[in-house]
C-alpha atoms as a printed R data frame, in Angstrom:
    type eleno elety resid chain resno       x      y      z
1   ATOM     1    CA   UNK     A     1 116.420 14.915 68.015
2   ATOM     2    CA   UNK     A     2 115.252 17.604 65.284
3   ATOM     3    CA   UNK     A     3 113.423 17.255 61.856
4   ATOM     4    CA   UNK     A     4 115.838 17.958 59.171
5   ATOM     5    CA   UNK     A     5 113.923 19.293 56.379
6   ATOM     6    CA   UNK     A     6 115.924 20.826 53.173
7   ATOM     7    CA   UNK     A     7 114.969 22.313 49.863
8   ATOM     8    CA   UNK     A     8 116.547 21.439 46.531
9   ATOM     9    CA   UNK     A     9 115.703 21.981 43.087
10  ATOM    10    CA   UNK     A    10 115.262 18.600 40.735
11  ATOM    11    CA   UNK     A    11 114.557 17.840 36.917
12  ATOM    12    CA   UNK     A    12 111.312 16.041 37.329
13  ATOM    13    CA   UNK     A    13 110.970 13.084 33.583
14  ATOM    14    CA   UNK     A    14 107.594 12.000 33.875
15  ATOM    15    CA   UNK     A    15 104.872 10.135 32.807
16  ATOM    16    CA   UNK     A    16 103.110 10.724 36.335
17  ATOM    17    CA   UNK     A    17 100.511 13.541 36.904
18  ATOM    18    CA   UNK     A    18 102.998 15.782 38.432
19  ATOM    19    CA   UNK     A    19 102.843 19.584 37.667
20  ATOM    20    CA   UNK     A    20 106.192 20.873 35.578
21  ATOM    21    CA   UNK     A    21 106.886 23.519 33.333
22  ATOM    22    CA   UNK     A    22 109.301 22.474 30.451
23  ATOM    23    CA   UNK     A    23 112.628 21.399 31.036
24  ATOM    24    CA   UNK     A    24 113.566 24.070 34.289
25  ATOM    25    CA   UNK     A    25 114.437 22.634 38.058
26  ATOM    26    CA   UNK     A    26 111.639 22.501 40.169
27  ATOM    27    CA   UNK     A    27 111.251 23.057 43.811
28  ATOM    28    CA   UNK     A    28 111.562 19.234 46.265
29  ATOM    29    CA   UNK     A    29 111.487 18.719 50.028
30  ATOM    30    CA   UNK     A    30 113.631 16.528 51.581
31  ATOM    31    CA   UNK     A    31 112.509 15.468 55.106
32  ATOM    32    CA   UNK     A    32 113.404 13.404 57.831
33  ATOM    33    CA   UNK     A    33 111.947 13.166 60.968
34  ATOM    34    CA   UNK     A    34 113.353 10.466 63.852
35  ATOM    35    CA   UNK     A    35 110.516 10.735 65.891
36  ATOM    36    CA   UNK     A    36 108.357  9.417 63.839
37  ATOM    37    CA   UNK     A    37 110.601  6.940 61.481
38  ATOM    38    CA   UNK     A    38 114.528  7.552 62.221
39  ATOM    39    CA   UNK     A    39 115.275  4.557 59.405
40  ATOM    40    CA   UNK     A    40 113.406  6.441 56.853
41  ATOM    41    CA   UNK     A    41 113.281  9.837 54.457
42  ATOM    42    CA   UNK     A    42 110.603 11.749 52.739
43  ATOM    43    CA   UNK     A    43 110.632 13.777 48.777
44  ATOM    44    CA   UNK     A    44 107.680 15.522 48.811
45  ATOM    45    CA   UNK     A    45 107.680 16.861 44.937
46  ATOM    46    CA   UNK     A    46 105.204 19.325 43.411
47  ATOM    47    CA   UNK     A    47 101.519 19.156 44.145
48  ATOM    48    CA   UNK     A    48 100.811 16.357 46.808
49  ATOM    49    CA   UNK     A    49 103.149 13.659 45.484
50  ATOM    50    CA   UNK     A    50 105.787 12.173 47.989
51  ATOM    51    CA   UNK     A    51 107.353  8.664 48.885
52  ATOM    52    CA   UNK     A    52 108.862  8.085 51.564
53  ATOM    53    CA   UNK     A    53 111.796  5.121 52.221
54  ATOM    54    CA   UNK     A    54 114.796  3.741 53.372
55  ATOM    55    CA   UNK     A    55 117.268  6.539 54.349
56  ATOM    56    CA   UNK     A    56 119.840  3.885 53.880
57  ATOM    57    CA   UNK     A    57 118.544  3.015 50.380
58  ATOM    58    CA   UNK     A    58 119.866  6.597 49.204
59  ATOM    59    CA   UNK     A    59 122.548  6.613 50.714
60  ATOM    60    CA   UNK     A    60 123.392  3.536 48.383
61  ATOM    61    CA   UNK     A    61 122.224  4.933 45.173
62  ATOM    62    CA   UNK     A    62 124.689  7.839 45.258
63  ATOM    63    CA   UNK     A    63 127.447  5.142 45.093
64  ATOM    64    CA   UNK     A    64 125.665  2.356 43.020
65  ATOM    65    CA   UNK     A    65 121.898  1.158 41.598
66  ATOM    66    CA   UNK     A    66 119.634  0.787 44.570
67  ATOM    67    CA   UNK     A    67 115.971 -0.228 44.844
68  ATOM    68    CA   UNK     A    68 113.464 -1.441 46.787
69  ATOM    69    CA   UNK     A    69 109.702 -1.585 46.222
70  ATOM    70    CA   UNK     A    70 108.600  1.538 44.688
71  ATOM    71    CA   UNK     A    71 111.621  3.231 44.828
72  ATOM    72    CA   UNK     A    72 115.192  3.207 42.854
73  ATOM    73    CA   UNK     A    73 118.058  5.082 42.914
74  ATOM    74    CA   UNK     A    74 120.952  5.611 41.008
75  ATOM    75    CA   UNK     A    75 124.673  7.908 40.381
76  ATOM    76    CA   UNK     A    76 123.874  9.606 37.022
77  ATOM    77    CA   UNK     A    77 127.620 10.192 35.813
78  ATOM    78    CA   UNK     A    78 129.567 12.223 38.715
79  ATOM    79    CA   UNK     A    79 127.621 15.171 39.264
80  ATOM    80    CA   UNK     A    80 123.891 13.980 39.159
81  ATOM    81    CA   UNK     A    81 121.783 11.196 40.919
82  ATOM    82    CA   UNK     A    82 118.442 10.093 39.954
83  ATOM    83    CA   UNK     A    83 115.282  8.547 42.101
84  ATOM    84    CA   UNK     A    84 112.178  7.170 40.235
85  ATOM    85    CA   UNK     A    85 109.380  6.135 41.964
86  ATOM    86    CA   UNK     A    86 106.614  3.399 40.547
87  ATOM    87    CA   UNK     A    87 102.970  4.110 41.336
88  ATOM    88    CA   UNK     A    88  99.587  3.042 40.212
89  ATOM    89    CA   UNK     A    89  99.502  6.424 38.185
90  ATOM    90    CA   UNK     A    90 102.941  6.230 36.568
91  ATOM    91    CA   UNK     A    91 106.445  6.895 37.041
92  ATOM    92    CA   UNK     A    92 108.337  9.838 38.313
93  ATOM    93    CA   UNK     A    93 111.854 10.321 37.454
94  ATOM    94    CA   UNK     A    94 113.634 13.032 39.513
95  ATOM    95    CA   UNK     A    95 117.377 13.945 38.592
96  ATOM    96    CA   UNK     A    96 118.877 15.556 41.441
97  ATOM    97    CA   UNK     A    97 122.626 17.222 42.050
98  ATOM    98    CA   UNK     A    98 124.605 14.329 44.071
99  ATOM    99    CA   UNK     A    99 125.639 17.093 46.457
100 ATOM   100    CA   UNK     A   100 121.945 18.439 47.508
101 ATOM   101    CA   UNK     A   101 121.160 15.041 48.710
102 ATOM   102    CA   UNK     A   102 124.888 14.244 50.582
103 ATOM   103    CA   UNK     A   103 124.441 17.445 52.217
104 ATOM   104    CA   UNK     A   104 120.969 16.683 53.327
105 ATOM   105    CA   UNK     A   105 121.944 12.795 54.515
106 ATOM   106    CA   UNK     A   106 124.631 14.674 56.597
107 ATOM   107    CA   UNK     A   107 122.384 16.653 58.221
108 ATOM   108    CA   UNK     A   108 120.250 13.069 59.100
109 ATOM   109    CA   UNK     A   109 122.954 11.748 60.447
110 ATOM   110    CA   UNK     A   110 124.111 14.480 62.577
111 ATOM   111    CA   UNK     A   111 120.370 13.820 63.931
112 ATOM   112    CA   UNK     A   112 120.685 10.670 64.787
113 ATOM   113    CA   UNK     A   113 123.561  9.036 64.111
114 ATOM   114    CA   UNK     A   114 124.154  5.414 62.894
115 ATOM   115    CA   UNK     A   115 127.904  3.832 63.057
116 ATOM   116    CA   UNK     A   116 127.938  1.853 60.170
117 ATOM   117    CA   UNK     A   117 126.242  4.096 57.384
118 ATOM   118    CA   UNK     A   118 127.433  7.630 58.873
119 ATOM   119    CA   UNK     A   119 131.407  6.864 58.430
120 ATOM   120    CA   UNK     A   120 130.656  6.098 54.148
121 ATOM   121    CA   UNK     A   121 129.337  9.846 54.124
122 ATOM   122    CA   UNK     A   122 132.524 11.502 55.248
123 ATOM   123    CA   UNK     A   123 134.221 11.112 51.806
């Protein structure tokens, strides 16, 4: 089993202490590593702000509103999905293109599979 680490570019609405300059896409990590949690993705976003949770939890936002703890994620009209996290310094709302993140839950599934979840991604 191999990391899967991507790069995509995100509009970062926040009231969070996150570094952003005006309204231009800024650079996010997507991780996933099943060695060390294979039920569970990172976002690392600018500066040294990143959650990590439920890989399953975004692959149900891109169809329909999804949350748990911290974390929520939703299909922003056909094209664009959004993820805001909740932390003791504010909220960050990232608005990502639905495709970036597909292609990148792909990629954790061809890592390590799972039956149930993997077969909703072949759309």
């Amino acid at each position: 089993m191999s990391v899967v680490e991507q790069y995509a570019r995100a509009h970062i609405v926040t009231d969070a202490d996150i570094p952003r300059e005006g309204d231009e896409a800024v650079p996010v990590i997507l991780r996933y590593d099943p060695e060390t949690d294979p039920h569970s993705v990172l976002i690392r976003l600018p500066g040294s702000h990143e959650w990590t949770f439920s890989r399953s939890l975004l692959e149900q936002g891109l169809r329909a509103p999804a949350g748990s703890g911290a974390v929520r994620v939703w299909p922003c009209g056909r094209v664009q999905t959004v993820v805001e996290f909740h932390s003791e310094h504010g909220v960050s709302v990232v608005q990502f293109d639905a495709k970036a993140l597909l292609r990148f839950l792909r990629r954790t599934y061809l890592a390590t599979p799972v039956r149930s979840s993997a077969a909703h991604l072949q759309q």
